[in-house]
mmCIF file of C-alpha atoms and ligand atoms in Angstrom:
data_model
loop_
_atom_site.group_PDB
_atom_site.id
_atom_site.type_symbol
_atom_site.label_atom_id
_atom_site.label_comp_id
_atom_site.label_asym_id
_atom_site.label_seq_id
_atom_site.Cartn_x
_atom_site.Cartn_y
_atom_site.Cartn_z
ATOM 1 C CA UNK A 25 -34.094 184.700 177.273
ATOM 2 C CA UNK A 26 -33.654 182.336 174.326
ATOM 3 C CA UNK A 27 -34.021 178.934 175.834
ATOM 4 C CA UNK A 28 -31.864 176.197 174.022
ATOM 5 C CA UNK A 29 -33.242 173.074 175.075
ATOM 6 C CA UNK A 30 -30.378 171.024 173.277
ATOM 7 C CA UNK A 31 -27.669 172.762 174.891
ATOM 8 C CA UNK A 32 -26.207 170.665 177.541
ATOM 9 C CA UNK A 33 -23.113 171.142 178.821
ATOM 10 C CA UNK A 34 -20.959 172.211 176.394
ATOM 11 C CA UNK A 35 -17.875 169.973 175.846
ATOM 12 C CA UNK A 36 -14.694 171.054 174.388
ATOM 13 C CA UNK A 37 -15.515 173.052 171.236
ATOM 14 C CA UNK A 38 -18.481 171.251 170.817
ATOM 15 C CA UNK A 39 -20.478 173.486 168.169
ATOM 16 C CA UNK A 40 -24.128 173.875 169.777
ATOM 17 C CA UNK A 41 -27.078 173.322 166.523
ATOM 18 C CA UNK A 42 -29.896 175.524 168.044
ATOM 19 C CA UNK A 43 -28.783 178.730 166.710
ATOM 20 C CA UNK A 44 -29.742 181.780 164.225
ATOM 21 C CA UNK A 45 -28.408 184.983 163.031
ATOM 22 C CA UNK A 46 -25.481 187.232 164.384
ATOM 23 C CA UNK A 47 -25.925 189.070 167.686
ATOM 24 C CA UNK A 48 -22.700 191.422 167.349
ATOM 25 C CA UNK A 49 -21.181 192.306 164.288
ATOM 26 C CA UNK A 50 -17.642 194.018 164.710
ATOM 27 C CA UNK A 51 -16.434 195.076 161.158
ATOM 28 C CA UNK A 52 -13.080 196.688 161.113
ATOM 29 C CA UNK A 53 -13.148 198.932 164.026
ATOM 30 C CA UNK A 54 -10.502 201.171 165.227
ATOM 31 C CA UNK A 55 -9.982 203.176 168.443
ATOM 32 C CA UNK A 56 -7.975 206.051 169.662
ATOM 33 C CA UNK A 57 -7.240 207.316 173.283
ATOM 34 C CA UNK A 58 -5.873 210.520 172.064
ATOM 35 C CA UNK A 59 -2.749 209.716 169.874
ATOM 36 C CA UNK A 60 -2.762 205.936 171.292
ATOM 37 C CA UNK A 61 -4.545 203.458 169.051
ATOM 38 C CA UNK A 62 -6.120 201.018 171.407
ATOM 39 C CA UNK A 63 -8.118 198.684 168.829
ATOM 40 C CA UNK A 64 -6.860 197.815 165.539
ATOM 41 C CA UNK A 65 -8.874 197.111 162.714
ATOM 42 C CA UNK A 66 -10.889 194.396 164.870
ATOM 43 C CA UNK A 67 -12.961 191.901 163.500
ATOM 44 C CA UNK A 68 -15.180 189.607 165.327
ATOM 45 C CA UNK A 69 -18.846 188.270 164.636
ATOM 46 C CA UNK A 70 -20.786 186.672 167.266
ATOM 47 C CA UNK A 71 -23.602 184.384 166.647
ATOM 48 C CA UNK A 72 -27.013 184.488 168.733
ATOM 49 C CA UNK A 73 -26.119 182.208 171.350
ATOM 50 C CA UNK A 74 -22.502 181.613 171.029
ATOM 51 C CA UNK A 75 -20.051 182.053 173.807
ATOM 52 C CA UNK A 76 -16.861 183.895 173.229
ATOM 53 C CA UNK A 77 -13.904 184.093 175.812
ATOM 54 C CA UNK A 78 -11.552 186.834 175.266
ATOM 55 C CA UNK A 79 -8.101 186.798 176.919
ATOM 56 C CA UNK A 80 -5.020 188.538 176.537
ATOM 57 C CA UNK A 81 -2.439 190.669 178.253
ATOM 58 C CA UNK A 82 -3.142 193.449 180.572
ATOM 59 C CA UNK A 83 -3.436 196.245 178.380
ATOM 60 C CA UNK A 84 -4.305 194.907 175.331
ATOM 61 C CA UNK A 85 -7.745 196.288 174.679
ATOM 62 C CA UNK A 86 -10.040 193.670 175.731
ATOM 63 C CA UNK A 87 -12.290 195.932 178.235
ATOM 64 C CA UNK A 88 -12.084 198.846 175.483
ATOM 65 C CA UNK A 89 -13.757 196.235 172.650
ATOM 66 C CA UNK A 90 -16.676 195.241 174.934
ATOM 67 C CA UNK A 91 -17.441 198.274 176.335
ATOM 68 C CA UNK A 92 -17.575 199.530 172.574
ATOM 69 C CA UNK A 93 -20.457 196.879 172.300
ATOM 70 C CA UNK A 94 -22.816 198.819 174.503
ATOM 71 C CA UNK A 95 -21.065 202.020 173.710
ATOM 72 C CA UNK A 96 -19.790 202.873 176.968
ATOM 73 C CA UNK A 97 -16.739 203.843 175.000
ATOM 74 C CA UNK A 98 -17.248 205.077 171.496
ATOM 75 C CA UNK A 99 -15.219 203.546 168.201
ATOM 76 C CA UNK A 100 -13.801 205.908 165.580
ATOM 77 C CA UNK A 101 -13.629 203.608 162.705
ATOM 78 C CA UNK A 102 -15.313 200.251 161.208
ATOM 79 C CA UNK A 103 -18.704 199.067 162.205
ATOM 80 C CA UNK A 104 -20.514 197.480 165.177
ATOM 81 C CA UNK A 105 -23.854 196.284 164.600
ATOM 82 C CA UNK A 106 -25.919 194.466 167.621
ATOM 83 C CA UNK A 107 -28.967 192.702 167.058
ATOM 84 C CA UNK A 108 -29.041 193.805 163.488
ATOM 85 C CA UNK A 109 -28.780 197.785 164.940
ATOM 86 C CA UNK A 110 -25.631 199.560 163.933
ATOM 87 C CA UNK A 111 -23.943 201.577 166.820
ATOM 88 C CA UNK A 112 -22.857 205.117 165.745
ATOM 89 C CA UNK A 113 -23.268 208.620 167.492
ATOM 90 C CA UNK A 114 -26.932 209.629 167.205
ATOM 91 C CA UNK A 115 -28.455 206.227 166.857
ATOM 92 C CA UNK A 116 -32.055 206.253 167.388
ATOM 93 C CA UNK A 117 -32.927 203.588 170.100
ATOM 94 C CA UNK A 118 -29.485 203.442 171.126
ATOM 95 C CA UNK A 119 -30.442 203.443 175.085
ATOM 96 C CA UNK A 120 -33.160 200.148 173.744
ATOM 97 C CA UNK A 121 -30.252 198.667 172.139
ATOM 98 C CA UNK A 122 -28.018 199.239 175.350
ATOM 99 C CA UNK A 123 -30.949 197.639 177.366
ATOM 100 C CA UNK A 124 -30.191 194.321 175.320
ATOM 101 C CA UNK A 125 -26.581 194.095 176.642
ATOM 102 C CA UNK A 126 -25.982 193.116 179.977
ATOM 103 C CA UNK A 127 -22.692 194.396 181.607
ATOM 104 C CA UNK A 128 -20.856 192.856 184.666
ATOM 105 C CA UNK A 129 -17.711 194.409 185.795
ATOM 106 C CA UNK A 130 -14.561 193.481 187.792
ATOM 107 C CA UNK A 131 -15.743 195.414 190.651
ATOM 108 C CA UNK A 132 -19.430 194.916 190.784
ATOM 109 C CA UNK A 133 -20.508 198.293 190.807
ATOM 110 C CA UNK A 134 -23.399 197.765 193.229
ATOM 111 C CA UNK A 135 -25.237 200.588 194.475
ATOM 112 C CA UNK A 136 -23.883 200.489 198.231
ATOM 113 C CA UNK A 137 -26.848 202.287 199.933
ATOM 114 C CA UNK A 138 -29.695 200.014 198.203
ATOM 115 C CA UNK A 139 -30.105 196.822 199.362
ATOM 116 C CA UNK A 140 -30.009 193.647 197.017
ATOM 117 C CA UNK A 141 -33.893 193.962 196.039
ATOM 118 C CA UNK A 142 -33.645 197.654 195.564
ATOM 119 C CA UNK A 143 -30.502 197.309 193.400
ATOM 120 C CA UNK A 144 -31.739 195.159 191.001
ATOM 121 C CA UNK A 145 -35.352 196.841 191.062
ATOM 122 C CA UNK A 146 -33.958 200.491 190.565
ATOM 123 C CA UNK A 147 -33.493 200.361 186.685
ATOM 124 C CA UNK A 148 -37.098 198.505 186.267
ATOM 125 C CA UNK A 149 -38.794 201.139 188.192
ATOM 126 C CA UNK A 150 -37.032 204.575 187.178
ATOM 127 C CA UNK A 151 -36.142 203.385 183.364
ATOM 128 C CA UNK A 152 -38.705 200.627 182.342
ATOM 129 C CA UNK A 153 -41.318 201.989 184.473
ATOM 130 C CA UNK A 154 -42.469 198.737 186.383
ATOM 131 C CA UNK A 155 -45.188 198.991 189.260
ATOM 132 C CA UNK A 156 -42.704 198.227 192.516
ATOM 133 C CA UNK A 157 -44.644 194.888 192.819
ATOM 134 C CA UNK A 158 -43.783 193.476 189.484
ATOM 135 C CA UNK A 159 -40.317 194.761 189.635
ATOM 136 C CA UNK A 160 -39.596 192.749 193.010
ATOM 137 C CA UNK A 161 -40.889 189.424 191.397
ATOM 138 C CA UNK A 162 -38.536 189.832 188.566
ATOM 139 C CA UNK A 163 -35.842 190.740 190.874
ATOM 140 C CA UNK A 164 -36.665 187.869 193.113
ATOM 141 C CA UNK A 165 -36.945 185.288 189.731
ATOM 142 C CA UNK A 166 -33.306 186.449 189.091
ATOM 143 C CA UNK A 167 -32.004 186.309 192.408
ATOM 144 C CA UNK A 168 -33.399 182.541 192.447
ATOM 145 C CA UNK A 169 -31.628 182.107 189.195
ATOM 146 C CA UNK A 170 -28.104 182.931 190.783
ATOM 147 C CA UNK A 171 -28.999 181.167 193.967
ATOM 148 C CA UNK A 172 -29.278 183.952 196.732
ATOM 149 C CA UNK A 173 -32.825 184.793 196.836
ATOM 150 C CA UNK A 174 -32.572 184.812 200.605
ATOM 151 C CA UNK A 175 -29.609 187.512 200.447
ATOM 152 C CA UNK A 176 -32.628 190.165 198.978
ATOM 153 C CA UNK A 177 -32.661 192.314 202.104
ATOM 154 C CA UNK A 178 -29.217 192.819 202.424
ATOM 155 C CA UNK A 179 -26.693 195.553 201.525
ATOM 156 C CA UNK A 180 -23.770 194.765 199.458
ATOM 157 C CA UNK A 181 -21.020 195.212 202.353
ATOM 158 C CA UNK A 182 -23.102 192.068 204.153
ATOM 159 C CA UNK A 183 -22.405 190.160 201.107
ATOM 160 C CA UNK A 184 -19.162 188.258 200.012
ATOM 161 C CA UNK A 185 -17.592 189.223 197.236
ATOM 162 C CA UNK A 186 -19.019 186.145 195.341
ATOM 163 C CA UNK A 187 -22.613 187.161 196.513
ATOM 164 C CA UNK A 188 -21.970 190.244 195.533
ATOM 165 C CA UNK A 189 -20.893 189.376 192.028
ATOM 166 C CA UNK A 190 -23.942 187.088 191.630
ATOM 167 C CA UNK A 191 -26.078 190.224 192.473
ATOM 168 C CA UNK A 192 -24.409 192.039 189.887
ATOM 169 C CA UNK A 193 -25.392 189.455 187.388
ATOM 170 C CA UNK A 194 -29.093 189.095 188.545
ATOM 171 C CA UNK A 195 -29.281 192.853 188.168
ATOM 172 C CA UNK A 196 -28.130 192.711 184.845
ATOM 173 C CA UNK A 197 -30.542 189.965 183.984
ATOM 174 C CA UNK A 198 -33.788 191.783 185.296
ATOM 175 C CA UNK A 199 -33.274 193.874 182.279
ATOM 176 C CA UNK A 200 -33.968 190.544 180.156
ATOM 177 C CA UNK A 201 -30.727 191.476 178.067
ATOM 178 C CA UNK A 202 -29.839 189.355 175.235
ATOM 179 C CA UNK A 203 -26.809 189.085 174.807
ATOM 180 C CA UNK A 204 -23.855 189.505 177.878
ATOM 181 C CA UNK A 205 -20.812 191.015 178.377
ATOM 182 C CA UNK A 206 -18.487 189.786 181.317
ATOM 183 C CA UNK A 207 -15.221 191.917 182.120
ATOM 184 C CA UNK A 208 -13.064 189.769 184.408
ATOM 185 C CA UNK A 209 -15.790 189.397 186.745
ATOM 186 C CA UNK A 210 -14.000 187.148 189.068
ATOM 187 C CA UNK A 211 -10.703 189.043 189.289
ATOM 188 C CA UNK A 212 -11.492 190.783 192.193
ATOM 189 C CA UNK A 213 -12.345 187.434 193.725
ATOM 190 C CA UNK A 214 -10.619 185.454 196.645
ATOM 191 C CA UNK A 215 -10.146 182.332 195.238
ATOM 192 C CA UNK A 216 -13.129 179.888 197.251
ATOM 193 C CA UNK A 217 -15.723 182.407 195.406
ATOM 194 C CA UNK A 218 -14.704 182.162 191.841
ATOM 195 C CA UNK A 219 -16.520 178.805 191.385
ATOM 196 C CA UNK A 220 -19.913 180.195 192.489
ATOM 197 C CA UNK A 221 -19.502 182.949 189.989
ATOM 198 C CA UNK A 222 -18.525 180.732 187.191
ATOM 199 C CA UNK A 223 -21.090 178.252 188.152
ATOM 200 C CA UNK A 224 -23.861 180.852 187.691
ATOM 201 C CA UNK A 225 -21.792 182.287 184.117
ATOM 202 C CA UNK A 226 -22.056 178.266 182.777
ATOM 203 C CA UNK A 227 -25.749 177.816 183.913
ATOM 204 C CA UNK A 228 -26.546 180.954 181.767
ATOM 205 C CA UNK A 229 -24.214 179.581 179.033
ATOM 206 C CA UNK A 230 -26.349 176.547 179.427
ATOM 207 C CA UNK A 231 -29.722 178.247 178.792
ATOM 208 C CA UNK A 232 -28.299 179.731 175.389
ATOM 209 C CA UNK A 233 -27.309 183.082 176.369
ATOM 210 C CA UNK A 234 -25.006 184.768 173.816
ATOM 211 C CA UNK A 235 -22.078 185.885 175.849
ATOM 212 C CA UNK A 236 -18.813 187.724 175.268
ATOM 213 C CA UNK A 237 -16.846 187.163 178.613
ATOM 214 C CA UNK A 238 -13.009 188.323 179.172
ATOM 215 C CA UNK A 239 -11.306 186.275 181.479
ATOM 216 C CA UNK A 240 -7.995 184.710 182.461
ATOM 217 C CA UNK A 241 -10.397 181.102 183.491
ATOM 218 C CA UNK A 242 -9.195 178.998 181.478
ATOM 219 C CA UNK A 243 -11.012 175.837 182.637
ATOM 220 C CA UNK A 244 -13.991 177.856 182.198
ATOM 221 C CA UNK A 245 -13.034 178.739 178.566
ATOM 222 C CA UNK A 246 -12.201 174.977 178.380
ATOM 223 C CA UNK A 247 -15.648 173.918 179.271
ATOM 224 C CA UNK A 248 -18.010 176.738 178.165
ATOM 225 C CA UNK A 249 -16.494 178.583 175.274
ATOM 226 C CA UNK A 250 -17.403 178.176 171.321
ATOM 227 C CA UNK A 251 -14.506 180.260 170.923
ATOM 228 C CA UNK A 252 -11.706 181.471 172.265
ATOM 229 C CA UNK A 253 -10.064 184.963 171.201
ATOM 230 C CA UNK A 254 -6.503 185.884 171.857
ATOM 231 C CA UNK A 255 -5.894 190.050 171.881
ATOM 232 C CA UNK A 256 -2.717 191.773 172.247
ATOM 233 C CA UNK A 257 -1.533 195.338 171.654
ATOM 234 C CA UNK A 258 -5.172 195.992 170.150
ATOM 235 C CA UNK A 259 -5.475 193.223 167.645
ATOM 236 C CA UNK A 260 -7.215 189.806 167.380
ATOM 237 C CA UNK A 261 -4.165 188.073 167.180
ATOM 238 C CA UNK A 262 -5.761 184.311 167.212
ATOM 239 C CA UNK A 263 -8.890 182.851 167.699
ATOM 240 C CA UNK A 264 -9.999 178.839 167.771
ATOM 241 C CA UNK A 265 -12.038 176.979 169.516
ATOM 242 C CA UNK A 266 -10.702 175.773 173.032
ATOM 243 C CA UNK A 267 -9.728 172.390 172.136
ATOM 244 C CA UNK A 268 -7.744 173.699 169.598
ATOM 245 C CA UNK A 269 -6.652 177.191 170.904
ATOM 246 C CA UNK A 270 -5.023 175.155 174.203
ATOM 247 C CA UNK A 271 -3.612 172.367 172.300
ATOM 248 C CA UNK A 272 -2.192 174.003 169.392
ATOM 249 C CA UNK A 273 -1.896 177.943 169.122
ATOM 250 C CA UNK A 274 -0.209 178.821 166.052
ATOM 251 C CA UNK A 275 0.966 182.172 167.116
ATOM 252 C CA UNK A 276 4.124 183.235 169.243
ATOM 253 C CA UNK A 277 2.347 185.765 171.085
ATOM 254 C CA UNK A 278 -0.520 183.325 172.077
ATOM 255 C CA UNK A 279 2.004 180.458 172.873
ATOM 256 C CA UNK A 280 4.109 182.819 175.481
ATOM 257 C CA UNK A 281 1.016 184.391 176.515
ATOM 258 C CA UNK A 282 -0.526 180.560 177.535
ATOM 259 C CA UNK A 283 2.771 179.777 178.897
ATOM 260 C CA UNK A 284 2.607 182.379 181.545
ATOM 261 C CA UNK A 285 -0.723 181.268 183.142
ATOM 262 C CA UNK A 286 0.464 177.636 183.581
HETATM 263 P P1 LIG B 313 -7.424 195.251 178.847
HETATM 264 O O1 LIG B 313 -8.619 195.381 179.431
HETATM 265 O O2 LIG B 313 -6.880 194.446 177.984
HETATM 266 O O3 LIG B 313 -6.567 195.490 180.211
HETATM 267 P P2 LIG B 313 -8.199 198.250 178.497
HETATM 268 O O4 LIG B 313 -9.005 197.879 177.048
HETATM 269 O O5 LIG B 313 -8.827 198.221 179.649
HETATM 270 O O6 LIG B 313 -7.060 196.868 178.289
HETATM 271 O O7 LIG B 313 -6.959 199.240 177.781
HETATM 272 C C1 LIG B 313 -5.835 199.444 176.815
HETATM 273 C C2 LIG B 313 -5.136 200.344 176.744
HETATM 274 O O8 LIG B 313 -6.042 201.267 176.569
HETATM 275 C C3 LIG B 313 -4.277 200.349 178.145
HETATM 276 O O9 LIG B 313 -2.868 200.707 177.629
HETATM 277 C C4 LIG B 313 -4.734 201.581 179.001
HETATM 278 O O10 LIG B 313 -3.937 202.148 179.555
HETATM 279 C C5 LIG B 313 -5.537 202.559 177.565
HETATM 280 N N1 LIG B 313 -6.893 202.963 178.135
HETATM 281 C C6 LIG B 313 -7.955 202.269 178.615
HETATM 282 N N2 LIG B 313 -8.694 203.391 178.993
HETATM 283 C C7 LIG B 313 -8.608 204.616 178.672
HETATM 284 C C8 LIG B 313 -8.852 205.871 178.451
HETATM 285 N N3 LIG B 313 -10.121 206.042 179.268
HETATM 286 N N4 LIG B 313 -8.008 206.785 178.233
HETATM 287 C C9 LIG B 313 -6.911 206.555 177.957
HETATM 288 N N5 LIG B 313 -6.312 205.499 177.783
HETATM 289 C C10 LIG B 313 -7.040 204.383 178.243
HETATM 290 MG MG1 LIG B 314 -9.923 195.000 181.171
#
């Protein structure tokens, strides 16, 4: 975990100073599902420690783009480089790179038959070969980080949606990722639970985590993002710091999208 002591709550569009290097480079990336082109020549460079919010209409390719960053989906053209390693079929060490990229989904994707702590320790024990007590210590540390250590013995079905999503975040953090991808993490939640999940994400941002968040929570984007990316039709149509993005969107499609959110 990179810690970033100068990172206070980011103001709108504030630029953080303690950063180094590029975490993710997406260069001229295109992708097709059959004949349908879902990504069109996308370029995006994410600095280490940078917080990106991706928004755009349903079907614009947001999920596909971030799923390409951990190769849950394969791109067909262009280059994606994560922490210095290019992702392509047959890349040696792809699993290792994947471990550096944590992902949180809209639907939590917890294992229903495992309790909270076992959800968190499974990969540590099976993939990382950690001893059970060591894995549990890591799990408890991260459950504390998302403020639900007391739920460790419960099963997912016994938790609220907000709590389940915080478990999913803790589970991802157990792998000590360098980059976190969030795909509409609050879209499946009742309104009263959205804040507790956004608070955890804000805290991660304050700790210096590199984050790419697909979300339509524009309050979060204003407060936390360094950059807001607007996608439509598989393209990045516009990007700017949040202050500019919200007060002075340049493209017609961006304006239309934002006007529908208000
Ligand atoms: P978003 O996350 O912005 O809603 P997606 O990346 O999920 O967009 O999808 C973009 C487009 O690609 C949509 O039209 C969707 O129907 C299509 N699509 C997504 N996944 C697949 C798939 N596995 N096979 C075929 N088409 C897909
Ligand atoms: Mg999506």
